[in-house]
Tab-separated table of C-alpha atoms in Angstrom:
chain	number	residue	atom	x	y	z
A	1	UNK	CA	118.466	140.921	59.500
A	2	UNK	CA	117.450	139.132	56.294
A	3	UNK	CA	114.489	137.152	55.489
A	4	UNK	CA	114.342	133.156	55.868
A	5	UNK	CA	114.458	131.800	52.206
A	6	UNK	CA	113.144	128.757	51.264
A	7	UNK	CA	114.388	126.567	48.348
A	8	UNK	CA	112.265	123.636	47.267
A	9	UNK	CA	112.663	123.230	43.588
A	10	UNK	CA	109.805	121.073	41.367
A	11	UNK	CA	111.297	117.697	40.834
A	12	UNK	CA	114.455	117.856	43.161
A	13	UNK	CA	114.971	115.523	46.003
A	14	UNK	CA	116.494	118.886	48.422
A	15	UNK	CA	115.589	121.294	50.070
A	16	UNK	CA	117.849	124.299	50.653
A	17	UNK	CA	117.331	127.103	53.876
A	18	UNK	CA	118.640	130.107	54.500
A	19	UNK	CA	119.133	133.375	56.043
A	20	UNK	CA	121.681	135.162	57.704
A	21	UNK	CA	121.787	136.325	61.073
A	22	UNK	CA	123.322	139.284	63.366
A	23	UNK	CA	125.552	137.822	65.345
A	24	UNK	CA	129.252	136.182	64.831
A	25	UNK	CA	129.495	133.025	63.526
A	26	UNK	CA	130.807	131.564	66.926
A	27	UNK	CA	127.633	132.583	68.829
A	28	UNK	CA	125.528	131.182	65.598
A	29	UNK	CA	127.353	127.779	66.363
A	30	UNK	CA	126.575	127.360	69.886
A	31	UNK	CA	122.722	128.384	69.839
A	32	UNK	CA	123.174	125.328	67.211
A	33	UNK	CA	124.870	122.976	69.264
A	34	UNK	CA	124.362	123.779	72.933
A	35	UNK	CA	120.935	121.944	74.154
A	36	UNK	CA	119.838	124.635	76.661
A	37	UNK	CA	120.220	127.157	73.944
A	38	UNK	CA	118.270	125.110	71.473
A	39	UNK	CA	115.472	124.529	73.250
A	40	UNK	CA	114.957	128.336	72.903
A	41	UNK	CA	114.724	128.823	69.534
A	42	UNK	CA	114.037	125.221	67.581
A	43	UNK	CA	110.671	124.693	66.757
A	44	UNK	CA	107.376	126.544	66.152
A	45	UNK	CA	106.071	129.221	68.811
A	46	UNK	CA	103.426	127.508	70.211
A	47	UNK	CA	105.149	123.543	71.150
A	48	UNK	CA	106.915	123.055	74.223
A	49	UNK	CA	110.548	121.799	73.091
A	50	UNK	CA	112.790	119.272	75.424
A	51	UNK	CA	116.084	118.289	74.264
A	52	UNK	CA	116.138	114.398	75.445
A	53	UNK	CA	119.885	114.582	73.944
A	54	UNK	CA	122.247	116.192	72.136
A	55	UNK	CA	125.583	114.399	71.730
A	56	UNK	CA	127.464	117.062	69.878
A	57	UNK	CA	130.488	114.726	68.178
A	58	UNK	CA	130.764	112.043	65.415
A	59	UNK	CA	128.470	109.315	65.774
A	60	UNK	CA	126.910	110.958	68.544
A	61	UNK	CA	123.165	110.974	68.977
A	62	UNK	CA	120.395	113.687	69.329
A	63	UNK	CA	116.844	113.505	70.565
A	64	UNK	CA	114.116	115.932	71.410
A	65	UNK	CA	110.380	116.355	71.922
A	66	UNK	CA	107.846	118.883	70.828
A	67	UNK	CA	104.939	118.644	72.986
A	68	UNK	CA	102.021	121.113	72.091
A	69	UNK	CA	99.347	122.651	74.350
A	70	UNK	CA	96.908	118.848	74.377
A	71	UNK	CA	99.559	117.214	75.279
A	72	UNK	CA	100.586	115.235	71.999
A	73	UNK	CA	103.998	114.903	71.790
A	74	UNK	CA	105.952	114.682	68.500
A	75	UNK	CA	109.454	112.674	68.635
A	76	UNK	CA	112.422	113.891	66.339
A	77	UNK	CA	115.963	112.238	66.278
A	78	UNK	CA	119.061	111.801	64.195
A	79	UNK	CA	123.070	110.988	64.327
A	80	UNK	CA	125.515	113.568	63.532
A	81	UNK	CA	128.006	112.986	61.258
A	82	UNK	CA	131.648	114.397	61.645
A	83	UNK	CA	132.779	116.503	64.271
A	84	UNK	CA	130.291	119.665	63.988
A	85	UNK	CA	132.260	122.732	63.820
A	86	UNK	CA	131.524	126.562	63.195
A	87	UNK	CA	131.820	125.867	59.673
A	88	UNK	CA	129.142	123.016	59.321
A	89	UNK	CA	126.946	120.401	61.118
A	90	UNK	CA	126.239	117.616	59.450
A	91	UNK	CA	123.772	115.396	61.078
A	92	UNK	CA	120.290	112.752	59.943
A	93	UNK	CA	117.159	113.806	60.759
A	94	UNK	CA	114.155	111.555	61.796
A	95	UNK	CA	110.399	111.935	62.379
A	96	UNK	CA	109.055	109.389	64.726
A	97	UNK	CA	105.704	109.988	63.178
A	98	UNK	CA	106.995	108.714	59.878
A	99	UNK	CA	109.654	105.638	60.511
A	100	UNK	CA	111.739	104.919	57.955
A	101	UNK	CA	111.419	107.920	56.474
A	102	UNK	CA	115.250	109.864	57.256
A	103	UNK	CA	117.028	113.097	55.885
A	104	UNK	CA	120.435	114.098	55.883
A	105	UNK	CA	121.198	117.589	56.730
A	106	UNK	CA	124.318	119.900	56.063
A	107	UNK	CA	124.531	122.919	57.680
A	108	UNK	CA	126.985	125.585	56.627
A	109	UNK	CA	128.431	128.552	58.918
A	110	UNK	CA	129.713	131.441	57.037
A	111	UNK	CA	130.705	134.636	58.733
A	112	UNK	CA	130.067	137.975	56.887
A	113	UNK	CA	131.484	140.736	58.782
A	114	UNK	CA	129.024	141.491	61.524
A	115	UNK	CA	126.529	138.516	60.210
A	116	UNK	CA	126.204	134.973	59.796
A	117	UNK	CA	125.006	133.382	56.580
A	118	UNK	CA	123.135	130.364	57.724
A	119	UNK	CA	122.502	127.384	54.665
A	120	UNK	CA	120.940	124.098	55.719
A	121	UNK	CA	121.042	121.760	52.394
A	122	UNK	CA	118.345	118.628	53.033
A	123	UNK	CA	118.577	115.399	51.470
A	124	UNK	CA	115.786	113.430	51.158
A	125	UNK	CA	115.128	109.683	50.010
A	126	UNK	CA	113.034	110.690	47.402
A	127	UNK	CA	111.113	114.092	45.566
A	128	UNK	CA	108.052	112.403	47.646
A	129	UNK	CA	109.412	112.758	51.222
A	130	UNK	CA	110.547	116.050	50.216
A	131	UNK	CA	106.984	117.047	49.122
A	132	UNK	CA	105.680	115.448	51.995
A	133	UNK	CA	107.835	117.776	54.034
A	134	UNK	CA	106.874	120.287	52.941
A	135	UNK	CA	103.191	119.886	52.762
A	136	UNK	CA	103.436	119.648	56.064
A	137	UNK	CA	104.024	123.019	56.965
A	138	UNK	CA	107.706	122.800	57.294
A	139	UNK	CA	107.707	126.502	56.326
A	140	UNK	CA	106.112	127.936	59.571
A	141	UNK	CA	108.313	125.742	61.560
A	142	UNK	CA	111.529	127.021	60.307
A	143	UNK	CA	110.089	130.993	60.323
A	144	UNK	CA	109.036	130.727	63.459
A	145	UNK	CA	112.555	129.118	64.752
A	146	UNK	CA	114.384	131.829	63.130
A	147	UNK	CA	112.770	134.435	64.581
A	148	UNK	CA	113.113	132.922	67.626
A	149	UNK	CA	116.998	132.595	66.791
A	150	UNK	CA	117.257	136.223	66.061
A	151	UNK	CA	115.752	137.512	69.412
A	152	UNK	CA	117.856	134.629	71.242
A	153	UNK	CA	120.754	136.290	69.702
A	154	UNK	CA	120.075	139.578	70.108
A	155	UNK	CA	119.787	138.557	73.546
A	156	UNK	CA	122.986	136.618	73.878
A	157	UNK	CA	124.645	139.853	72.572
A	158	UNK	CA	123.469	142.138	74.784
A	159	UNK	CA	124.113	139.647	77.689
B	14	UNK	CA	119.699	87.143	35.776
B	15	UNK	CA	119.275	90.973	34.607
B	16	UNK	CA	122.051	93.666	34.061
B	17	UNK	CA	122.775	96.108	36.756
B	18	UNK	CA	120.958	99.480	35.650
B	19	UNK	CA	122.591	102.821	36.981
B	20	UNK	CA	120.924	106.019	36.595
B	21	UNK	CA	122.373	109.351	37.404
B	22	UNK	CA	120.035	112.271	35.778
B	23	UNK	CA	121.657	115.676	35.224
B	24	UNK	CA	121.406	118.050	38.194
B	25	UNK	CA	120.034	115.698	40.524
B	26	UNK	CA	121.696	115.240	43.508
B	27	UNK	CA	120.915	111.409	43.416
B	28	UNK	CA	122.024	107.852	41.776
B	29	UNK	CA	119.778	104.708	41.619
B	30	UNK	CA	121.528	101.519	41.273
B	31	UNK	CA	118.671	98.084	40.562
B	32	UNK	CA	119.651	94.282	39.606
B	33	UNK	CA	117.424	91.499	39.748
B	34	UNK	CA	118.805	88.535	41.407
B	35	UNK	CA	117.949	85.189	41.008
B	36	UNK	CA	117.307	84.574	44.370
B	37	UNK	CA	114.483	84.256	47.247
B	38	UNK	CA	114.550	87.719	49.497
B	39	UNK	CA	115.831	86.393	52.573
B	40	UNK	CA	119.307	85.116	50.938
B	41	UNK	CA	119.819	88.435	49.502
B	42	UNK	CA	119.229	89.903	52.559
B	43	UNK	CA	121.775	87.742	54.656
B	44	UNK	CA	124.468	88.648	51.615
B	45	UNK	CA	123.844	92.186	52.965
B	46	UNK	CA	123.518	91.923	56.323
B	47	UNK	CA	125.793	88.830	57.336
B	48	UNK	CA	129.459	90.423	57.420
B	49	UNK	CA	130.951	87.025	56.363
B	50	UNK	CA	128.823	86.604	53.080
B	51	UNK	CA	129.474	90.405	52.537
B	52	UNK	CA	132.972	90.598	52.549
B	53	UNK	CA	132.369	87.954	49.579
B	54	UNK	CA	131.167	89.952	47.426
B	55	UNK	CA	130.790	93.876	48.224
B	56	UNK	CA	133.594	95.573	46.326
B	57	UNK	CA	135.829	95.827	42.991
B	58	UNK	CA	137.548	92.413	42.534
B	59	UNK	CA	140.742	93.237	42.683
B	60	UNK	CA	140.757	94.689	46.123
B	61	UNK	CA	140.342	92.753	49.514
B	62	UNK	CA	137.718	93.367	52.030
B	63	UNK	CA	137.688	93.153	55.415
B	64	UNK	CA	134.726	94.319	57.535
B	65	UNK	CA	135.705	95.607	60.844
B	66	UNK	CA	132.455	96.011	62.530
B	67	UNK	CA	128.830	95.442	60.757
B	68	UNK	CA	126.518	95.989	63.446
B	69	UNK	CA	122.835	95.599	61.958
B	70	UNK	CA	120.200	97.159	64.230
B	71	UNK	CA	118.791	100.992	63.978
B	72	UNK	CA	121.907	103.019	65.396
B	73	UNK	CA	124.236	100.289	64.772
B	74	UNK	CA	127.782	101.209	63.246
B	75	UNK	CA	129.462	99.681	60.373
B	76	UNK	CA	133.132	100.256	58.706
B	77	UNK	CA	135.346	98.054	56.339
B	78	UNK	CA	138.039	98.544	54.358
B	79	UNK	CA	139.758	97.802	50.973
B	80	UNK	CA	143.067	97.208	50.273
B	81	UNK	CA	144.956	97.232	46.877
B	82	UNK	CA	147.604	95.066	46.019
B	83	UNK	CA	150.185	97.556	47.145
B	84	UNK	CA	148.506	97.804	50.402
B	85	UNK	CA	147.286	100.736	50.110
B	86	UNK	CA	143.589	100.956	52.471
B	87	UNK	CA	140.349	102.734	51.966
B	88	UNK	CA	138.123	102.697	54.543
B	89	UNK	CA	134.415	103.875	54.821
B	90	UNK	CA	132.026	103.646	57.704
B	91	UNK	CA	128.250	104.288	58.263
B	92	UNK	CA	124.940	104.017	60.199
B	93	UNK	CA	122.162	102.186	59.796
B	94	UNK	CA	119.250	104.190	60.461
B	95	UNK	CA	115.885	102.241	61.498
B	96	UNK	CA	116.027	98.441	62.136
B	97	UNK	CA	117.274	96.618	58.311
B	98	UNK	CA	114.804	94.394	57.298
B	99	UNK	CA	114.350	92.013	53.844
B	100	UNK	CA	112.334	95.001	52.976
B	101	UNK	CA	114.551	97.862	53.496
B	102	UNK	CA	117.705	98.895	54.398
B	103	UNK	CA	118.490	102.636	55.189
B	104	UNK	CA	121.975	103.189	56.426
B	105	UNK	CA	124.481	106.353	56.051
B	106	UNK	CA	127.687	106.465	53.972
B	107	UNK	CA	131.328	108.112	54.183
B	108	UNK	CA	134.366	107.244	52.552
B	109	UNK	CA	136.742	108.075	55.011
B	110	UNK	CA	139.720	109.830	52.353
B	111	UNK	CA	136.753	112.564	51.839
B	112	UNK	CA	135.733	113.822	55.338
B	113	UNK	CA	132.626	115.669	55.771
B	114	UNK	CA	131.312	114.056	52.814
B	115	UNK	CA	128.161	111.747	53.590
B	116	UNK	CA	125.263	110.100	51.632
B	117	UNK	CA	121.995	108.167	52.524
B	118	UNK	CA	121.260	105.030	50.905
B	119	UNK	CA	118.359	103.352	51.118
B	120	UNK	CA	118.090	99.865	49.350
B	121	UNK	CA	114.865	98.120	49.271
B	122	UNK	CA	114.494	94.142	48.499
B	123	UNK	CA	111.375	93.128	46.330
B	124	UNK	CA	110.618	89.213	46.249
B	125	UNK	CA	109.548	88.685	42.097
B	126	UNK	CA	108.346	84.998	41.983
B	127	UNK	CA	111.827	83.453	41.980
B	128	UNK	CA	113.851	86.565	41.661
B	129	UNK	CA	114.650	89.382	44.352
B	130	UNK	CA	114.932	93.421	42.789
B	131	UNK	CA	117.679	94.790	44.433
B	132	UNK	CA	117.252	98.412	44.456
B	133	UNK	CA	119.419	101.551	46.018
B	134	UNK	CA	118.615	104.914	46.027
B	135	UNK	CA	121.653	107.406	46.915
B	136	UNK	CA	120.932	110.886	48.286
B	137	UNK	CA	124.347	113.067	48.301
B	138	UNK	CA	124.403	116.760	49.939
B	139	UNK	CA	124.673	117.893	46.555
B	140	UNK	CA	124.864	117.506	42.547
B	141	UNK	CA	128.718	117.884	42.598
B	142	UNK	CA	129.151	114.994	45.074
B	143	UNK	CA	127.555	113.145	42.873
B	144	UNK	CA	129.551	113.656	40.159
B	145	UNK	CA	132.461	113.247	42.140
B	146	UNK	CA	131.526	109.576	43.158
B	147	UNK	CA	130.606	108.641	38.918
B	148	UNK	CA	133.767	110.198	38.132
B	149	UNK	CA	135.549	108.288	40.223
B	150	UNK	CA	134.919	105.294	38.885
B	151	UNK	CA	131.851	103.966	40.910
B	152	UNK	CA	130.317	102.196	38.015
B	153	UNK	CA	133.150	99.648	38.077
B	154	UNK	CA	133.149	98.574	41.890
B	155	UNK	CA	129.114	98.238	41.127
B	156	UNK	CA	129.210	96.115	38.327
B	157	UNK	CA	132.392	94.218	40.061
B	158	UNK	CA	129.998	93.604	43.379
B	159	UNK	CA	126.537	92.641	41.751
B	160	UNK	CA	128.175	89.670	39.827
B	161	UNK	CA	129.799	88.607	42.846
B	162	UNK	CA	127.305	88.558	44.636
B	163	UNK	CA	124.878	86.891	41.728
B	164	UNK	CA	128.067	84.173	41.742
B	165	UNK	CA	127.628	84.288	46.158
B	166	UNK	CA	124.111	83.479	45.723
B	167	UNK	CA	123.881	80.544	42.946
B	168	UNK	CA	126.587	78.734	45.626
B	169	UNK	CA	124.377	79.586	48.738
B	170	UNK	CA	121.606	77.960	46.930
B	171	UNK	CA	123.416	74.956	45.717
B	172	UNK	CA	125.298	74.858	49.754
């Protein structure tokens, strides 16, 4: 399907993703939202993901660990806010590298005949966390994960 | 002490509120932090507060409400997100009429020989919720709050 784009405009505090995939929105939702699924897709190709948790429901909290090939592991965890639904997941998002540092995350849902348009909108605490972000190679991260998504679902499909 | 100072650029998805108080760190913090002094001062004048839970510590819920005259309530809830300290507070943000709508705050406390700067960035999902919040008359329950709480803090010290 389409290509991942990448949003990060000079002098915003945001950073917008998106890209839609082949698949229904309801299949889109739970590759989002069920940890077994997750840990499929999330993350670049070459870290070991575990989902620690993933309390899918207001308030509820989410943990998990990439680990890469040495052995360094990289801690990641965040609250979600409202009930997450096929139509958007709102949840914070925290490095454990970087305390203190936190982003809030909307992600939209929005079915388009045979595909699903995929939008994550990130807020950040300032235009410096969001550069720091993204100097950080955020972009191969999220490529890699949705290729990974696509296959997944293109596998769930068939399945 | 000094004026409140609200900024809200054009297209930015973001509103800084900063007042100097004349007071030592760690009494502004307790006015923030201690649900008692809080309720003294956090809101427009004419409405009462009462803070249902206020549970300081990284996870930790809060939610209080207003009430109008007529009895009609408003209630908004949150999470604070790290451990608050006199340096920094960073804790989440919904106003519970306008579901699905959330926004990160993150106030930081700066001792300035006798004075503390009192200053909180706001990170919405988006430019529009912004507006929404200036529009709806957020400037008054600001100003309404910061010289209550600059009235809370001259009887502290006196106390």
């Amino acid at each position: 399907m389409g290509k991942t784009r990448i949003t990060a405009e000079p002098g915003m505090p945001q950073i917008v993703i998106a890209r839609e995939f082949a698949a229904p929105r309801e299949l889109v939702f739970r590759a989002h939202t069920d940890p077994d699924l997750l840990a499929q897709w999330l993350g670049p190709r070459d870290l070991t993901m575990t989902v620690e948790s993933y309390d899918v429901r207001d308030g509820g909290r989410w943990r998990y660990v990439h680990t890469d090939s040495d052995g360094n592991a990289y801690g990641f965890h965040g609250i979600f806010h409202g009930t997450p639904s096929p139509q958007v997941i709102v949840q914070t998002f925290e490095f454990e590298g970087a305390p203190g540092h936190v982003k809030l995350d909307t992600t939209t849902l929005e079915q388009r005949g045979a595909t699903t348009l995929v939008r994550t909108v990130s807020a950040f605490q300032s235009v410096e966390d969001r550069d720091a972000m993204v100097a950080a190679d955020m972009e191969r991260g999220v490529r890699d994960s949705h290729e990974r998504l696509e296959e997944l679902l293109a596998t769930l499909r068939r399945g």
